């Protein structure tokens, strides 16, 4: 089946859509697509190509059109509405004395709905807040609670490595990261050394875990006894990248 790759945000997940037969698409081209929720503005991640039918979730939504100047103007207007909407929402949150932190907001492409993202320690009863906001904006209001990792993805920032956080730039989906990965790679288990801006384990620990796991099985364990040309020795450290073992001779 022929599909076109579409993404809605930089570094976001790529979705399959049905291309129009009479249109030519290129990577980075702006388009308008039909989703299950509404019409959305998006960017072409890759031009039309054939993929196995098993990889496609039916029904396949269509690309409505290649974006026009009018569409880009609509996106610009939506972005200009954001600061005012954030300010109003923060005022309403204080008015209702709700224990929640407003993170971000976005208007749908057609301007018929605004989504507010917030963080909170527990469940929040925001029904009265929604009614209050609806009376101001006169469009559909949706509040979406996000976790600490999603908060970092939305806000972005510079990671300990000096680059933009992976979740905000190049990571389509969050992957499972465990403390065992850090141990396998021989990293310090100091939380400040292996945690990202969100306070959770850094996503990049998972990138080369398969290589380190295989290498770990090949290397002798720290404290184990090994035989060398010079005699018996005790393993005191392993260099996982250079595949070198440092030992202490018994004599």
Tab-separated table of C-alpha atoms in Angstrom:
chain	number	residue	atom	x	y	z
A	1	UNK	CA	0.000	0.000	0.000
A	2	UNK	CA	1.282	3.479	-0.876
A	3	UNK	CA	1.457	5.879	2.062
A	4	UNK	CA	3.013	9.209	2.950
A	5	UNK	CA	4.754	9.906	6.271
A	6	UNK	CA	3.391	12.844	8.234
A	7	UNK	CA	4.505	14.409	11.519
A	8	UNK	CA	2.809	17.177	13.483
A	9	UNK	CA	5.786	18.342	15.571
A	10	UNK	CA	9.558	18.399	15.181
A	11	UNK	CA	10.932	15.109	16.403
A	12	UNK	CA	7.385	13.793	16.806
A	13	UNK	CA	5.976	10.424	15.854
A	14	UNK	CA	5.450	9.740	12.143
A	15	UNK	CA	1.956	8.745	11.002
A	16	UNK	CA	0.817	7.190	7.730
A	17	UNK	CA	-1.656	9.047	5.508
A	18	UNK	CA	-3.049	8.422	2.043
A	19	UNK	CA	-1.473	10.688	-0.628
A	20	UNK	CA	-3.468	12.213	-3.472
A	21	UNK	CA	-2.736	10.688	-6.852
A	22	UNK	CA	-2.398	14.035	-8.635
A	23	UNK	CA	-0.045	15.694	-6.127
A	24	UNK	CA	3.730	15.471	-5.680
A	25	UNK	CA	5.116	15.540	-2.139
A	26	UNK	CA	8.612	16.222	-0.863
A	27	UNK	CA	10.195	15.891	2.572
A	28	UNK	CA	9.610	19.012	4.665
A	29	UNK	CA	6.592	20.134	2.610
A	30	UNK	CA	3.705	21.589	4.625
A	31	UNK	CA	0.311	19.943	4.168
A	32	UNK	CA	-3.190	19.852	5.627
A	33	UNK	CA	-4.464	16.413	6.676
A	34	UNK	CA	-7.680	14.928	7.968
A	35	UNK	CA	-7.411	13.228	11.372
A	36	UNK	CA	-9.980	11.430	13.514
A	37	UNK	CA	-10.357	14.597	15.615
A	38	UNK	CA	-10.156	17.466	13.116
A	39	UNK	CA	-8.274	18.975	10.208
A	40	UNK	CA	-4.623	19.539	11.119
A	41	UNK	CA	-1.562	21.330	9.740
A	42	UNK	CA	1.461	19.034	9.369
A	43	UNK	CA	4.795	18.406	7.634
A	44	UNK	CA	5.807	15.623	5.245
A	45	UNK	CA	8.342	13.308	6.939
A	46	UNK	CA	8.903	11.216	3.805
A	47	UNK	CA	7.329	11.181	0.298
A	48	UNK	CA	4.933	8.436	-0.853
A	49	UNK	CA	6.280	4.897	-0.682
A	50	UNK	CA	4.945	1.347	-0.542
A	51	UNK	CA	4.675	-0.373	2.845
A	52	UNK	CA	3.213	-3.777	3.836
A	53	UNK	CA	-0.540	-3.674	4.454
A	54	UNK	CA	0.030	-5.154	7.916
A	55	UNK	CA	1.837	-1.956	8.994
A	56	UNK	CA	-1.092	0.294	8.079
A	57	UNK	CA	-3.865	1.035	10.564
A	58	UNK	CA	-7.153	1.238	8.690
A	59	UNK	CA	-8.954	3.351	7.729
A	60	UNK	CA	-6.101	5.410	6.271
A	61	UNK	CA	-6.875	9.123	6.570
A	62	UNK	CA	-6.214	11.335	3.522
A	63	UNK	CA	-3.990	14.315	2.842
A	64	UNK	CA	-6.494	17.107	2.175
A	65	UNK	CA	-4.137	19.433	0.269
A	66	UNK	CA	-0.700	20.943	0.076
A	67	UNK	CA	-0.659	23.923	2.451
A	68	UNK	CA	-1.484	27.326	1.002
A	69	UNK	CA	-0.515	30.801	2.179
A	70	UNK	CA	-3.970	31.064	3.731
A	71	UNK	CA	-3.287	27.910	5.751
A	72	UNK	CA	0.049	29.275	6.973
A	73	UNK	CA	-1.676	32.513	7.955
A	74	UNK	CA	-4.182	30.517	9.991
A	75	UNK	CA	-1.339	28.739	11.819
A	76	UNK	CA	0.276	32.110	12.536
A	77	UNK	CA	-2.992	33.502	13.950
A	78	UNK	CA	-3.376	30.464	16.207
A	79	UNK	CA	0.166	30.960	17.524
A	80	UNK	CA	-0.546	34.636	18.227
A	81	UNK	CA	-3.562	33.659	20.344
A	82	UNK	CA	-1.479	31.400	22.590
A	83	UNK	CA	0.101	33.988	24.991
A	84	UNK	CA	-3.279	35.579	25.741
A	85	UNK	CA	-4.898	32.183	26.257
A	86	UNK	CA	-2.142	31.105	28.664
A	87	UNK	CA	-2.548	34.291	30.706
A	88	UNK	CA	-6.330	33.903	30.955
A	89	UNK	CA	-6.041	30.238	31.917
A	90	UNK	CA	-3.515	31.002	34.670
A	91	UNK	CA	-5.842	33.668	36.077
A	92	UNK	CA	-8.778	31.245	36.074
A	93	UNK	CA	-6.694	28.544	37.763
A	94	UNK	CA	-5.818	30.955	40.571
A	95	UNK	CA	-9.449	32.057	40.789
A	96	UNK	CA	-10.619	28.467	41.334
A	97	UNK	CA	-7.646	27.777	43.652
A	98	UNK	CA	-6.652	24.617	41.802
A	99	UNK	CA	-3.422	22.817	42.615
A	100	UNK	CA	-2.185	22.482	39.038
A	101	UNK	CA	0.681	23.858	36.950
A	102	UNK	CA	-0.169	25.146	33.472
A	103	UNK	CA	2.433	23.890	30.987
A	104	UNK	CA	1.285	24.854	27.506
A	105	UNK	CA	-1.721	25.326	25.235
A	106	UNK	CA	-2.446	24.915	21.547
A	107	UNK	CA	-5.310	25.769	19.228
A	108	UNK	CA	-6.394	23.225	16.657
A	109	UNK	CA	-5.754	24.234	13.066
A	110	UNK	CA	-9.389	25.108	12.393
A	111	UNK	CA	-9.547	27.171	15.601
A	112	UNK	CA	-12.564	25.297	16.977
A	113	UNK	CA	-10.822	23.864	20.045
A	114	UNK	CA	-8.044	24.827	22.465
A	115	UNK	CA	-6.108	22.256	24.484
A	116	UNK	CA	-4.457	23.211	27.777
A	117	UNK	CA	-1.691	20.972	29.146
A	118	UNK	CA	-1.068	20.917	32.876
A	119	UNK	CA	0.850	19.002	35.522
A	120	UNK	CA	-0.452	18.029	38.955
A	121	UNK	CA	0.456	15.599	41.724
A	122	UNK	CA	-2.936	13.943	41.675
A	123	UNK	CA	-6.366	14.129	40.086
A	124	UNK	CA	-7.841	17.598	39.670
A	125	UNK	CA	-11.536	18.456	39.440
A	126	UNK	CA	-11.415	21.108	36.712
A	127	UNK	CA	-15.046	20.986	35.574
A	128	UNK	CA	-15.817	24.512	36.789
A	129	UNK	CA	-12.566	25.737	35.223
A	130	UNK	CA	-13.599	24.327	31.843
A	131	UNK	CA	-16.973	26.085	32.050
A	132	UNK	CA	-15.270	29.346	32.958
A	133	UNK	CA	-12.803	29.077	30.074
A	134	UNK	CA	-15.550	28.161	27.600
A	135	UNK	CA	-17.456	31.324	28.532
A	136	UNK	CA	-14.356	33.350	27.615
A	137	UNK	CA	-13.173	31.632	24.420
A	138	UNK	CA	-16.562	30.421	23.090
A	139	UNK	CA	-14.939	27.304	21.602
A	140	UNK	CA	-14.403	23.745	22.832
A	141	UNK	CA	-12.034	23.492	25.798
A	142	UNK	CA	-9.927	20.440	26.641
A	143	UNK	CA	-7.578	20.043	29.613
A	144	UNK	CA	-4.955	17.319	29.429
A	145	UNK	CA	-2.839	16.258	32.400
A	146	UNK	CA	0.746	15.262	31.526
A	147	UNK	CA	3.547	13.557	33.419
A	148	UNK	CA	6.986	14.919	34.273
A	149	UNK	CA	8.595	13.457	31.135
A	150	UNK	CA	5.900	14.928	28.891
A	151	UNK	CA	6.358	18.281	30.623
A	152	UNK	CA	10.040	18.298	29.663
A	153	UNK	CA	9.169	17.259	26.114
A	154	UNK	CA	6.756	20.185	25.773
A	155	UNK	CA	8.960	22.830	27.392
A	156	UNK	CA	12.271	21.546	26.014
A	157	UNK	CA	15.670	22.546	27.377
A	158	UNK	CA	19.382	21.767	27.261
A	159	UNK	CA	20.317	18.314	28.526
A	160	UNK	CA	23.477	17.554	30.596
A	161	UNK	CA	25.273	16.637	27.346
A	162	UNK	CA	24.853	20.211	26.092
A	163	UNK	CA	22.313	19.394	23.383
A	164	UNK	CA	18.554	19.876	23.220
A	165	UNK	CA	16.689	17.170	25.134
A	166	UNK	CA	16.114	14.078	22.990
A	167	UNK	CA	12.424	13.978	23.924
A	168	UNK	CA	11.960	17.513	22.569
A	169	UNK	CA	14.020	17.087	19.409
A	170	UNK	CA	14.419	13.574	18.024
A	171	UNK	CA	12.600	10.985	20.153
A	172	UNK	CA	9.173	10.028	18.736
A	173	UNK	CA	8.224	7.814	21.688
A	174	UNK	CA	9.401	7.372	25.247
A	175	UNK	CA	11.190	4.071	25.744
A	176	UNK	CA	11.631	2.058	28.917
A	177	UNK	CA	14.824	3.021	30.753
A	178	UNK	CA	16.012	1.114	33.837
A	179	UNK	CA	18.776	1.467	36.412
A	180	UNK	CA	20.100	-1.900	35.193
A	181	UNK	CA	21.102	-0.192	31.925
A	182	UNK	CA	23.312	2.228	33.827
A	183	UNK	CA	24.874	-0.628	35.813
A	184	UNK	CA	25.534	-2.629	32.649
A	185	UNK	CA	27.317	0.352	31.077
A	186	UNK	CA	29.478	0.798	34.172
A	187	UNK	CA	28.159	4.288	34.872
A	188	UNK	CA	28.093	6.036	38.222
A	189	UNK	CA	24.758	5.461	39.927
A	190	UNK	CA	24.759	9.017	41.268
A	191	UNK	CA	21.252	10.302	40.357
A	192	UNK	CA	22.643	13.677	39.267
A	193	UNK	CA	24.875	11.932	36.715
A	194	UNK	CA	22.308	9.686	35.044
A	195	UNK	CA	19.128	11.789	35.295
A	196	UNK	CA	17.754	14.202	32.695
A	197	UNK	CA	16.016	17.532	33.219
A	198	UNK	CA	12.816	15.695	34.115
A	199	UNK	CA	14.535	14.010	37.053
A	200	UNK	CA	14.061	10.558	35.504
A	201	UNK	CA	16.738	8.318	34.002
A	202	UNK	CA	18.147	9.775	30.776
A	203	UNK	CA	16.545	8.418	27.605
A	204	UNK	CA	19.967	7.994	25.964
A	205	UNK	CA	20.834	5.160	28.375
A	206	UNK	CA	18.666	2.959	26.175
A	207	UNK	CA	20.300	3.868	22.831
A	208	UNK	CA	23.332	1.530	23.049
A	209	UNK	CA	22.023	-0.822	25.701
A	210	UNK	CA	21.931	-3.792	23.317
A	211	UNK	CA	25.658	-3.380	22.556
A	212	UNK	CA	26.605	-2.939	26.207
A	213	UNK	CA	24.474	-5.917	27.266
A	214	UNK	CA	26.250	-8.172	24.756
A	215	UNK	CA	29.672	-6.804	25.741
A	216	UNK	CA	28.840	-7.189	29.440
A	217	UNK	CA	28.301	-10.924	28.921
A	218	UNK	CA	31.736	-11.231	27.319
A	219	UNK	CA	33.620	-9.353	30.043
A	220	UNK	CA	34.660	-10.982	33.363
A	221	UNK	CA	32.861	-9.732	36.443
A	222	UNK	CA	34.481	-7.209	38.770
A	223	UNK	CA	36.120	-9.076	41.668
A	224	UNK	CA	36.304	-12.381	39.816
A	225	UNK	CA	39.492	-14.408	39.475
A	226	UNK	CA	41.026	-14.770	36.013
A	227	UNK	CA	44.060	-16.493	34.541
A	228	UNK	CA	46.655	-14.317	32.743
A	229	UNK	CA	50.044	-15.100	31.139
A	230	UNK	CA	51.585	-13.752	34.355
A	231	UNK	CA	49.448	-15.906	36.611
A	232	UNK	CA	46.197	-15.554	38.546
A	233	UNK	CA	44.685	-12.093	38.966
A	234	UNK	CA	41.589	-10.301	40.268
A	235	UNK	CA	39.472	-8.133	37.942
A	236	UNK	CA	39.231	-4.568	39.275
A	237	UNK	CA	37.666	-2.737	36.272
A	238	UNK	CA	36.377	-3.173	32.719
A	239	UNK	CA	36.589	-0.770	29.785
A	240	UNK	CA	33.398	-1.567	27.870
A	241	UNK	CA	34.331	0.505	24.817
A	242	UNK	CA	37.928	-0.684	24.331
A	243	UNK	CA	37.177	-4.228	25.556
A	244	UNK	CA	40.058	-4.014	28.033
A	245	UNK	CA	40.203	-5.578	31.494
A	246	UNK	CA	42.266	-4.134	34.351
A	247	UNK	CA	43.457	-6.727	36.860
A	248	UNK	CA	45.448	-6.908	40.100
A	249	UNK	CA	48.025	-9.672	40.355
A	250	UNK	CA	47.885	-11.858	43.422
A	251	UNK	CA	51.645	-11.760	43.908
